[in-house]
Amino acid sequence: MSNMAPELTFTTLEEIDEIYTTLNKTFRSGKTKPIAFRKVQILQLGYLLQDNIERFREALAVDLGRPPLESSFLELDSTISDCKIAYDRVDKWARTEKAPFNIKFAAFRPAIRKEPKGVVLSISPFNYPVWLALGPIIGAIAAGNCVVLKPSELSPAISGLIAELIPKYLDNDVVRVVLGAVTETSKLMEYQWGHVLYTGSGRVAKLIGVAAAKTLSPISLELGGKSPVVIDPKCDFKIAARRILWGKCANAGQTCVAPDYVLVPRSSEDAFVKALKDAHDEFYPSGAITTPDISSIINPAHFHRLKKLLDSTAGTIAFGGQTDESRKFIAPTVVKGVKDEDSLMSEELFGPILPIMPVDDVDAAIAYINAHDHPLALYCFSPDAAFKNKVFDNTQSGSAIANDVMIHCATDGLPFGGIGPSGSGYHTRTFSFDMFTHLRASLDSPGWVDNIIGGRFPPYSPGKLASLKRFRVKLPPRPISANGHAL
């Protein structure tokens, strides 16, 4: 594959109309509901990746300058794994559930049907253009939906490859790709959807949310924010520094859950910065400038945004700071002595720049976190359970991770999602299935039940009221305050 990103041919507005009409017709036909059909499509998606894995690595190198190991570890292998998990578990996920037993309602045989929401839309970002594009499709297909994927125009090599391969591997009446930018996305948001998943920036999320509200389309948002790291001075600085620096440098820091900044006790700042420098020298023994192991910034606009933030900092660059516009390259950079009003603290960085903010103690760290938007992830490095609990119990974030970074996204059984400004809703694996599934309440009432609750029917009378009193619940004893009085 050429190192030049291909030019995408955008989907026409007329084609978008046809796609929406076709997928709605398919869904109404019931084609996607059999579990066997869903499993075939899920497995085909897995083979789409496996058969073309080298092409995907090459495309990721074109779009992001990403090293092959990172491409495999960060998203290709995990997306194939997600296909296998969904294939193995969709029978269980989709099974109708009996409601919890309650003697008063057992005769109605209450149940929860797991039903697809219909035709759903996923708008995916440039930074993880495989996992965040195909991962939600796995859940949507497993749930029995038809899917429109709108991948990012900022990663044209991957988006073009996905658009080429999906019609070859998946049912074209069930899954379709729309290529485009603002105009095409705006057109898509004119329709009513069974569900919309948007992954990207908070600024665009507000526009997507307003557009979805106009059609009453339910929506999930996976956004980001400034994910902090809280350092306990008693933690192993070597281990913490290696893991934090890896999370900040992987994919050139263009990860929504990358550690954005570090809160460290003032007395430990220099020691921790030294541990980061040691990790840097271990990772890049020949220097960051010439290593092939660092990705590129996605485009010139993001490069210049990051460079401007770095050039404006009042902190001290401990190491790094080199930039190369021709390669869209920014070296791993640690800036110490950063304060709240610094340029590096003004927005989510989304790049390989790590501000170190010294604080007086853990209480000051917690206060700083709580004074800002809830982050998508919060990291804490400590061997002390009480320290970790204090941080997690007194803050809010999408996830609360101790002694590592980022790997929770790929951990089977954990939801991935934000809270407040960092997002709403959850996905990955079973949670993707749940997001695209309607829980449909169901019961079947036998005729003889009217012998028991016939008092509900008019004409009402004191006798009927008395007959229904037996269904009232009895509350536990009233709470008593410390002084013995009722609350």
Short mmCIF file of C-alpha atoms in Angstrom, two decimals:
data_model
loop_
_atom_site.label_atom_id
_atom_site.label_comp_id
_atom_site.label_asym_id
_atom_site.label_seq_id
_atom_site.Cartn_x
_atom_site.Cartn_y
_atom_site.Cartn_z
CA MET A 1 0.00 0.00 0.00
CA SER A 2 1.21 3.51 -0.78
CA ASN A 3 2.20 5.76 2.11
CA MET A 4 -0.20 8.35 0.73
CA ALA A 5 -3.71 8.25 2.16
CA PRO A 6 -6.31 7.54 -0.53
CA GLU A 7 -8.99 10.06 -1.38
CA LEU A 8 -12.37 8.80 -0.26
CA THR A 9 -15.35 8.84 -2.60
CA PHE A 10 -18.14 10.14 -0.42
CA THR A 11 -21.57 8.54 -0.41
CA THR A 12 -24.12 10.69 -2.22
CA LEU A 13 -27.18 11.98 -0.41
CA GLU A 14 -29.37 9.97 -2.79
CA GLU A 15 -27.42 6.82 -1.91
CA ILE A 16 -27.95 7.54 1.78
CA ASP A 17 -31.71 7.66 1.17
CA GLU A 18 -31.51 4.30 -0.60
CA ILE A 19 -29.41 2.77 2.19
CA TYR A 20 -31.84 3.87 4.90
CA THR A 21 -34.85 2.58 2.93
CA THR A 22 -33.20 -0.75 2.14
CA LEU A 23 -32.12 -1.45 5.71
CA ASN A 24 -35.53 -0.59 7.12
CA LYS A 25 -37.15 -2.93 4.61
CA THR A 26 -34.70 -5.67 5.61
CA PHE A 27 -35.38 -5.23 9.29
CA ARG A 28 -39.15 -5.34 8.83
CA SER A 29 -38.74 -8.60 6.92
CA GLY A 30 -37.41 -10.30 10.05
CA LYS A 31 -34.25 -11.45 8.29
CA THR A 32 -31.92 -10.39 11.10
CA LYS A 33 -33.82 -11.99 13.97
CA PRO A 34 -32.77 -15.66 13.78
CA ILE A 35 -29.74 -16.29 16.01
CA ALA A 36 -28.20 -18.50 13.35
CA PHE A 37 -28.20 -15.60 10.87
CA ARG A 38 -26.63 -13.27 13.41
CA LYS A 39 -23.85 -15.77 14.15
CA VAL A 40 -22.98 -16.10 10.48
CA GLN A 41 -22.62 -12.34 10.15
CA ILE A 42 -20.53 -12.08 13.36
CA LEU A 43 -18.21 -14.85 12.18
CA GLN A 44 -17.90 -13.26 8.76
CA LEU A 45 -16.86 -10.02 10.43
CA GLY A 46 -14.15 -11.89 12.30
CA TYR A 47 -12.86 -13.37 9.06
CA LEU A 48 -13.04 -9.97 7.37
CA LEU A 49 -10.33 -8.91 9.80
CA GLN A 50 -8.37 -12.13 9.93
CA ASP A 51 -8.20 -12.57 6.14
CA ASN A 52 -7.07 -8.98 5.61
CA ILE A 53 -5.00 -8.34 8.71
CA GLU A 54 -1.92 -7.20 6.80
CA ARG A 55 -3.98 -4.76 4.77
CA PHE A 56 -5.38 -3.33 7.99
CA ARG A 57 -1.90 -2.96 9.50
CA GLU A 58 -0.75 -1.18 6.33
CA ALA A 59 -3.79 1.12 6.35
CA LEU A 60 -3.24 2.00 10.01
CA ALA A 61 0.37 2.83 9.18
CA VAL A 62 -0.82 5.15 6.40
CA ASP A 63 -3.44 6.94 8.49
CA LEU A 64 -1.68 7.07 11.84
CA GLY A 65 1.92 6.02 11.22
CA ARG A 66 1.17 3.29 13.70
CA PRO A 67 3.70 0.49 14.40
CA PRO A 68 2.40 -3.00 13.52
CA LEU A 69 2.65 -4.24 17.12
CA GLU A 70 0.45 -1.41 18.37
CA SER A 71 -2.09 -2.03 15.61
CA SER A 72 -2.36 -5.69 16.56
CA PHE A 73 -2.34 -5.24 20.33
CA LEU A 74 -4.50 -2.13 20.58
CA GLU A 75 -7.33 -3.04 18.24
CA LEU A 76 -7.00 -5.76 15.58
CA ASP A 77 -6.55 -8.72 17.92
CA SER A 78 -9.10 -7.42 20.42
CA THR A 79 -11.72 -6.86 17.70
CA ILE A 80 -11.31 -10.42 16.45
CA SER A 81 -11.58 -11.57 20.07
CA ASP A 82 -14.81 -9.58 20.45
CA CYS A 83 -16.22 -11.40 17.40
CA LYS A 84 -15.43 -14.76 19.00
CA ILE A 85 -16.98 -13.72 22.32
CA ALA A 86 -20.19 -12.56 20.64
CA TYR A 87 -20.35 -15.67 18.45
CA ASP A 88 -20.03 -17.93 21.50
CA ARG A 89 -22.43 -16.02 23.76
CA VAL A 90 -25.14 -14.49 21.58
CA ASP A 91 -27.50 -17.43 22.22
CA LYS A 92 -27.37 -16.67 25.93
CA TRP A 93 -27.46 -12.89 25.51
CA ALA A 94 -30.59 -13.01 23.35
CA ARG A 95 -32.51 -15.53 25.45
CA THR A 96 -35.80 -14.35 26.94
CA GLU A 97 -35.41 -13.88 30.70
CA LYS A 98 -37.94 -14.74 33.36
CA ALA A 99 -38.67 -11.89 35.74
CA PRO A 100 -37.59 -12.41 39.36
CA PHE A 101 -40.07 -14.60 41.21
CA ASN A 102 -42.80 -12.78 43.09
CA ILE A 103 -45.75 -14.78 44.41
CA LYS A 104 -48.19 -11.99 43.54
CA PHE A 105 -47.23 -11.99 39.86
CA ALA A 106 -46.08 -15.54 39.18
CA ALA A 107 -49.39 -16.44 37.51
CA PHE A 108 -48.74 -13.83 34.80
CA ARG A 109 -45.50 -15.54 33.74
CA PRO A 110 -43.69 -12.18 33.42
CA ALA A 111 -40.69 -12.20 31.11
CA ILE A 112 -38.25 -9.84 29.42
CA ARG A 113 -37.87 -10.29 25.68
CA LYS A 114 -34.52 -9.23 24.18
CA GLU A 115 -35.46 -7.56 20.92
CA PRO A 116 -33.48 -5.55 18.35
CA LYS A 117 -34.05 -1.81 18.21
CA GLY A 118 -34.23 -1.69 14.40
CA VAL A 119 -31.88 0.17 12.09
CA VAL A 120 -29.04 1.68 14.13
CA LEU A 121 -26.28 4.16 13.36
CA SER A 122 -22.68 4.18 14.57
CA ILE A 123 -20.46 7.22 13.95
CA SER A 124 -16.86 6.24 14.68
CA PRO A 125 -13.66 8.28 15.18
CA PHE A 126 -10.21 8.32 13.59
CA ASN A 127 -8.07 7.30 16.54
CA TYR A 128 -9.12 3.64 16.81
CA PRO A 129 -10.70 3.33 13.37
CA VAL A 130 -11.07 -0.45 13.47
CA TRP A 131 -12.10 -1.30 17.03
CA LEU A 132 -14.42 1.67 17.46
CA ALA A 133 -15.94 1.11 14.00
CA LEU A 134 -16.35 -2.66 13.91
CA GLY A 135 -16.74 -3.29 17.64
CA PRO A 136 -20.19 -1.66 17.87
CA ILE A 137 -21.25 -3.45 14.67
CA ILE A 138 -20.58 -6.77 16.42
CA GLY A 139 -22.98 -5.85 19.22
CA ALA A 140 -25.58 -4.41 16.87
CA ILE A 141 -25.59 -7.54 14.69
CA ALA A 142 -25.66 -9.80 17.74
CA ALA A 143 -28.75 -7.92 18.92
CA GLY A 144 -30.47 -8.49 15.55
CA ASN A 145 -30.29 -4.99 14.11
CA CYS A 146 -29.45 -3.57 10.72
CA VAL A 147 -26.50 -1.17 10.89
CA VAL A 148 -25.20 1.93 9.17
CA LEU A 149 -21.57 2.72 9.90
CA LYS A 150 -20.22 6.22 9.32
CA PRO A 151 -16.41 5.93 9.78
CA SER A 152 -14.13 8.93 10.13
CA GLU A 153 -13.05 10.85 7.05
CA LEU A 154 -9.83 11.69 8.93
CA SER A 155 -8.61 8.07 8.60
CA PRO A 156 -9.29 7.53 4.88
CA ALA A 157 -7.13 4.44 4.37
CA ILE A 158 -8.95 2.46 7.05
CA SER A 159 -12.38 3.88 6.26
CA GLY A 160 -11.93 3.09 2.58
CA LEU A 161 -10.76 -0.43 3.37
CA ILE A 162 -13.74 -1.08 5.63
CA ALA A 163 -16.11 0.27 2.97
CA GLU A 164 -14.50 -2.06 0.41
CA LEU A 165 -14.57 -5.21 2.55
CA ILE A 166 -17.92 -5.04 4.34
CA PRO A 167 -19.98 -5.71 1.16
CA LYS A 168 -17.71 -8.69 0.40
CA TYR A 169 -18.14 -10.33 3.80
CA LEU A 170 -21.46 -9.16 5.25
CA ASP A 171 -25.02 -9.09 3.97
CA ASN A 172 -25.34 -5.83 2.04
CA ASP A 173 -28.99 -5.54 3.01
CA VAL A 174 -28.05 -5.60 6.71
CA VAL A 175 -24.81 -3.62 7.11
CA ARG A 176 -23.86 -0.60 5.04
CA VAL A 177 -21.08 1.99 5.17
CA VAL A 178 -21.59 5.70 4.51
CA LEU A 179 -18.42 7.62 3.66
CA GLY A 180 -18.41 11.36 4.14
CA ALA A 181 -17.93 14.31 6.44
CA VAL A 182 -20.22 16.99 7.88
CA THR A 183 -22.76 17.04 5.02
CA GLU A 184 -23.21 13.28 4.97
CA THR A 185 -23.38 13.04 8.77
CA SER A 186 -25.96 15.82 8.88
CA LYS A 187 -28.03 13.92 6.30
CA LEU A 188 -27.85 10.74 8.37
CA MET A 189 -29.01 12.62 11.46
CA GLU A 190 -32.20 13.69 9.68
CA TYR A 191 -33.55 10.14 10.00
CA GLN A 192 -35.05 8.39 12.98
CA TRP A 193 -32.83 5.58 14.25
CA GLY A 194 -33.37 2.69 16.59
CA HIS A 195 -30.21 3.88 18.34
CA VAL A 196 -27.28 6.18 17.62
CA LEU A 197 -23.77 5.65 18.96
CA TYR A 198 -21.44 8.61 18.51
CA THR A 199 -17.78 8.38 19.47
CA GLY A 200 -15.74 11.57 19.30
CA SER A 201 -15.49 15.05 20.75
CA GLY A 202 -17.85 16.75 23.15
CA ARG A 203 -18.27 19.69 20.76
CA VAL A 204 -19.64 17.49 17.98
CA ALA A 205 -21.56 15.35 20.47
CA LYS A 206 -23.70 18.38 21.37
CA LEU A 207 -24.67 18.76 17.70
CA ILE A 208 -25.38 15.04 17.35
CA GLY A 209 -27.46 15.11 20.52
CA VAL A 210 -29.58 18.02 19.30
CA ALA A 211 -30.14 16.34 15.93
CA ALA A 212 -31.08 13.02 17.58
CA ALA A 213 -33.55 14.80 19.86
CA LYS A 214 -35.40 16.16 16.85
CA THR A 215 -36.30 12.59 15.77
CA LEU A 216 -36.46 11.16 19.30
CA SER A 217 -33.67 8.75 18.41
CA PRO A 218 -32.03 7.24 21.53
CA ILE A 219 -28.33 8.01 21.71
CA SER A 220 -25.15 6.88 23.43
CA LEU A 221 -22.06 9.10 23.55
CA GLU A 222 -18.49 7.92 24.02
CA LEU A 223 -16.45 11.07 24.45
CA GLY A 224 -13.33 11.65 26.52
CA GLY A 225 -11.94 14.44 28.64
CA LYS A 226 -8.84 14.84 30.74
CA SER A 227 -8.25 11.49 32.46
CA PRO A 228 -6.07 12.10 35.53
CA VAL A 229 -3.51 9.91 37.26
CA VAL A 230 -3.19 10.13 41.05
CA ILE A 231 0.18 9.03 42.42
CA ASP A 232 0.64 7.64 45.90
CA PRO A 233 4.25 8.37 46.93
CA LYS A 234 4.39 4.83 48.32
CA CYS A 235 3.76 3.21 44.91
CA ASP A 236 6.49 1.61 42.80
CA PHE A 237 7.56 4.57 40.65
CA LYS A 238 9.28 2.36 38.08
CA ILE A 239 6.19 0.29 37.39
CA ALA A 240 3.90 3.32 37.46
CA ALA A 241 6.13 5.35 35.14
CA ARG A 242 6.44 2.55 32.56
CA ARG A 243 2.70 1.96 32.43
CA ILE A 244 1.73 5.64 32.39
CA LEU A 245 4.29 6.55 29.73
CA TRP A 246 3.15 3.59 27.59
CA GLY A 247 -0.46 4.76 27.87
CA LYS A 248 0.52 8.32 26.97
CA CYS A 249 2.70 7.31 23.99
CA ALA A 250 0.67 4.43 22.50
CA ASN A 251 -1.01 5.68 19.33
CA ALA A 252 0.84 8.96 19.98
CA GLY A 253 -1.48 9.66 22.89
CA GLN A 254 -4.53 9.74 20.61
CA THR A 255 -6.63 7.61 22.93
CA CYS A 256 -9.75 8.81 24.73
CA VAL A 257 -8.69 7.01 27.92
CA ALA A 258 -4.99 7.90 27.72
CA PRO A 259 -3.61 9.35 30.96
CA ASP A 260 -3.94 13.08 30.35
CA TYR A 261 -2.06 14.50 33.35
CA VAL A 262 -0.46 13.37 36.61
CA LEU A 263 -1.21 14.62 40.12
CA VAL A 264 1.78 13.87 42.35
CA PRO A 265 2.84 15.10 45.81
CA ARG A 266 5.23 18.06 45.54
CA SER A 267 7.94 16.24 47.45
CA SER A 268 7.83 13.35 44.94
CA GLU A 269 7.60 15.29 41.67
CA ASP A 270 11.28 15.18 40.76
CA ALA A 271 11.63 11.50 41.64
CA PHE A 272 8.61 10.59 39.57
CA VAL A 273 9.79 12.67 36.60
CA LYS A 274 13.12 10.81 36.79
CA ALA A 275 11.24 7.49 36.71
CA LEU A 276 9.40 8.68 33.60
CA LYS A 277 12.71 9.65 31.97
CA ASP A 278 14.15 6.23 32.78
CA ALA A 279 11.11 4.57 31.21
CA HIS A 280 11.44 6.82 28.15
CA ASP A 281 15.09 5.86 27.68
CA GLU A 282 14.19 2.19 28.06
CA PHE A 283 11.40 2.43 25.48
CA TYR A 284 13.43 4.45 22.97
CA PRO A 285 17.12 3.57 23.49
CA SER A 286 18.19 5.30 20.27
CA GLY A 287 16.05 8.35 21.00
CA ALA A 288 12.47 9.26 20.21
CA ILE A 289 13.33 11.19 17.06
CA THR A 290 14.45 8.15 15.05
CA THR A 291 12.44 5.35 16.62
CA PRO A 292 9.90 3.53 14.43
CA ASP A 293 7.81 2.81 17.53
CA ILE A 294 5.86 6.08 17.81
CA SER A 295 2.73 6.85 15.79
CA SER A 296 2.05 10.11 13.98
CA ILE A 297 -0.48 12.80 14.83
CA ILE A 298 -3.51 12.27 12.59
CA ASN A 299 -3.33 15.50 10.56
CA PRO A 300 -1.66 18.94 10.40
CA ALA A 301 -4.51 20.65 12.25
CA HIS A 302 -4.14 18.41 15.30
CA PHE A 303 -0.35 18.70 15.11
CA HIS A 304 -0.53 22.50 15.20
CA ARG A 305 -3.12 22.44 18.01
CA LEU A 306 -0.76 20.35 20.16
CA LYS A 307 2.30 22.39 19.26
CA LYS A 308 0.53 25.60 20.20
CA LEU A 309 -0.47 24.17 23.58
CA LEU A 310 3.11 23.02 24.19
CA ASP A 311 4.64 26.31 23.05
CA SER A 312 2.31 28.19 25.43
CA THR A 313 2.98 26.19 28.57
CA ALA A 314 4.40 27.94 31.62
CA GLY A 315 5.66 24.59 32.91
CA THR A 316 9.18 23.25 32.47
CA ILE A 317 9.82 20.67 29.76
CA ALA A 318 11.63 17.88 31.62
CA PHE A 319 12.35 15.95 28.45
CA GLY A 320 11.04 15.69 24.91
CA GLY A 321 9.45 18.66 23.21
CA GLN A 322 10.82 17.97 19.72
CA THR A 323 8.40 18.33 16.83
CA ASP A 324 8.55 17.69 13.09
CA GLU A 325 5.70 19.12 11.05
CA SER A 326 6.66 17.20 7.91
CA ARG A 327 6.10 13.89 9.75
CA LYS A 328 3.30 15.17 12.01
CA PHE A 329 5.60 14.00 14.78
CA ILE A 330 5.66 15.09 18.41
CA ALA A 331 8.17 13.42 20.70
CA PRO A 332 6.99 11.99 24.02
CA THR A 333 7.11 15.03 26.27
CA VAL A 334 6.88 15.45 30.04
CA VAL A 335 6.22 18.92 31.41
CA LYS A 336 6.67 19.45 35.15
CA GLY A 337 5.54 22.21 37.47
CA VAL A 338 2.25 22.65 35.62
CA LYS A 339 -0.49 24.71 37.25
CA ASP A 340 -4.26 24.75 36.80
CA GLU A 341 -4.34 27.76 34.48
CA ASP A 342 -1.67 26.34 32.15
CA SER A 343 -2.38 25.88 28.44
CA LEU A 344 -1.82 22.14 28.82
CA MET A 345 -4.70 21.96 31.30
CA SER A 346 -7.14 23.89 29.11
CA GLU A 347 -8.41 20.93 27.07
CA GLU A 348 -8.01 17.20 26.48
CA LEU A 349 -4.53 16.85 25.00
CA PHE A 350 -4.97 13.80 22.75
CA GLY A 351 -1.25 13.67 22.11
CA PRO A 352 2.04 12.42 23.63
CA ILE A 353 2.41 15.32 26.07
CA LEU A 354 2.17 14.59 29.81
CA PRO A 355 1.75 17.49 32.26
CA ILE A 356 2.87 16.85 35.83
CA MET A 357 0.91 18.88 38.38
CA PRO A 358 2.36 18.89 41.92
CA VAL A 359 -0.20 18.94 44.73
CA ASP A 360 0.01 19.08 48.50
CA ASP A 361 -1.65 15.73 49.17
CA VAL A 362 -4.30 13.29 48.01
CA ASP A 363 -7.08 15.55 49.30
CA ALA A 364 -5.85 18.33 47.01
CA ALA A 365 -5.73 15.88 44.11
CA ILE A 366 -9.32 14.81 44.75
CA ALA A 367 -10.44 18.44 45.05
CA TYR A 368 -8.82 19.29 41.72
CA ILE A 369 -10.46 16.34 39.95
CA ASN A 370 -13.87 17.22 41.39
CA ALA A 371 -13.54 20.85 40.30
CA HIS A 372 -13.48 19.74 36.65
CA ASP A 373 -15.58 17.64 34.28
CA HIS A 374 -15.92 13.96 35.13
CA PRO A 375 -13.25 12.15 33.09
CA LEU A 376 -13.68 9.02 31.00
CA ALA A 377 -11.07 7.25 33.13
CA LEU A 378 -9.41 7.92 36.46
CA TYR A 379 -6.13 6.17 37.30
CA CYS A 380 -4.59 5.67 40.71
CA PHE A 381 -1.22 4.09 41.44
CA SER A 382 -0.94 2.86 44.99
CA PRO A 383 -0.29 -0.34 46.98
CA ASP A 384 -2.65 0.90 49.70
CA ALA A 385 -6.30 -0.16 49.54
CA ALA A 386 -7.34 2.76 51.75
CA PHE A 387 -5.61 5.26 49.43
CA LYS A 388 -7.25 3.79 46.34
CA ASN A 389 -10.66 3.69 47.98
CA LYS A 390 -10.32 7.28 49.10
CA VAL A 391 -9.62 8.41 45.53
CA PHE A 392 -12.34 6.31 43.92
CA ASP A 393 -15.00 6.79 46.60
CA ASN A 394 -14.72 10.58 46.48
CA THR A 395 -14.64 11.16 42.71
CA GLN A 396 -16.71 10.35 39.63
CA SER A 397 -15.40 8.99 36.33
CA GLY A 398 -16.29 6.57 33.57
CA SER A 399 -13.91 3.99 35.01
CA ALA A 400 -11.74 3.72 38.13
CA ILE A 401 -8.49 1.87 37.41
CA ALA A 402 -5.75 1.04 39.87
CA ASN A 403 -2.12 0.43 38.94
CA ASP A 404 -2.48 0.30 35.16
CA VAL A 405 -3.89 2.30 32.28
CA MET A 406 -6.13 1.70 29.27
CA ILE A 407 -6.31 -2.10 29.37
CA HIS A 408 -9.73 -2.03 31.00
CA CYS A 409 -11.22 -1.27 27.56
CA ALA A 410 -10.29 -4.75 26.35
CA THR A 411 -11.12 -6.56 29.60
CA ASP A 412 -13.95 -9.03 29.10
CA GLY A 413 -16.90 -8.34 31.39
CA LEU A 414 -16.26 -4.63 31.96
CA PRO A 415 -18.39 -1.84 30.44
CA PHE A 416 -16.77 0.99 28.54
CA GLY A 417 -18.42 4.37 28.88
CA GLY A 418 -18.31 7.79 30.45
CA ILE A 419 -20.36 9.86 32.85
CA GLY A 420 -21.63 13.38 32.30
CA PRO A 421 -19.38 15.31 29.89
CA SER A 422 -17.26 12.22 29.20
CA GLY A 423 -20.20 10.33 27.74
CA SER A 424 -23.34 8.37 28.41
CA GLY A 425 -24.17 4.72 27.87
CA TYR A 426 -21.90 1.69 27.78
CA HIS A 427 -20.57 -0.64 25.12
CA THR A 428 -18.06 -3.40 24.30
CA ARG A 429 -19.08 -7.06 24.13
CA THR A 430 -22.24 -7.84 26.17
CA PHE A 431 -22.72 -4.13 26.87
CA SER A 432 -22.78 -3.40 23.12
CA PHE A 433 -25.47 -6.04 22.76
CA ASP A 434 -27.41 -4.41 25.61
CA MET A 435 -27.05 -0.94 24.10
CA PHE A 436 -28.66 -2.04 20.84
CA THR A 437 -31.32 -4.20 22.53
CA HIS A 438 -34.83 -3.25 23.60
CA LEU A 439 -35.93 -4.95 26.82
CA ARG A 440 -39.55 -5.67 26.02
CA ALA A 441 -41.76 -6.42 29.01
CA SER A 442 -44.09 -9.36 28.48
CA LEU A 443 -46.68 -11.31 30.45
CA ASP A 444 -49.61 -13.63 29.81
CA SER A 445 -52.56 -13.19 32.15
CA PRO A 446 -54.84 -16.22 32.73
CA GLY A 447 -58.59 -15.77 33.01
CA TRP A 448 -58.86 -17.16 36.54
CA VAL A 449 -56.78 -14.23 37.89
CA ASP A 450 -59.97 -12.13 37.92
CA ASN A 451 -61.21 -14.30 40.77
CA ILE A 452 -58.38 -12.81 42.84
CA ILE A 453 -58.07 -9.22 41.60
CA GLY A 454 -61.55 -8.71 40.22
CA GLY A 455 -61.90 -5.83 42.64
CA ARG A 456 -60.00 -3.62 40.17
CA PHE A 457 -63.08 -3.40 37.92
CA PRO A 458 -65.88 -0.81 38.38
CA PRO A 459 -68.27 -0.25 39.95
CA TYR A 460 -66.02 0.34 42.93
CA SER A 461 -67.23 -0.44 46.44
CA PRO A 462 -65.90 -0.61 50.00
CA GLY A 463 -65.90 -4.38 49.72
CA LYS A 464 -63.72 -4.33 46.63
CA LEU A 465 -61.34 -1.90 48.29
CA ALA A 466 -61.05 -4.22 51.25
CA SER A 467 -60.41 -7.22 48.96
CA LEU A 468 -57.45 -5.45 47.35
CA LYS A 469 -55.84 -4.50 50.66
CA ARG A 470 -54.23 -7.94 50.87
CA PHE A 471 -51.90 -6.94 48.03
CA ARG A 472 -50.43 -4.02 49.93
CA VAL A 473 -46.84 -4.47 51.03
CA LYS A 474 -45.71 -4.09 54.62
CA LEU A 475 -42.76 -1.76 55.07
CA PRO A 476 -39.90 -2.53 57.48
CA PRO A 477 -39.91 -0.68 60.82
CA ARG A 478 -39.56 3.11 60.55
CA PRO A 479 -35.93 4.33 60.73
CA ILE A 480 -34.86 5.71 64.11
CA SER A 481 -32.33 8.52 64.53
CA ALA A 482 -29.34 8.35 66.89
CA ASN A 483 -31.31 10.07 69.66
CA GLY A 484 -34.10 7.51 69.44
CA HIS A 485 -36.63 9.69 67.62
CA ALA A 486 -38.36 8.73 64.40
CA LEU A 487 -36.86 10.37 61.34
#
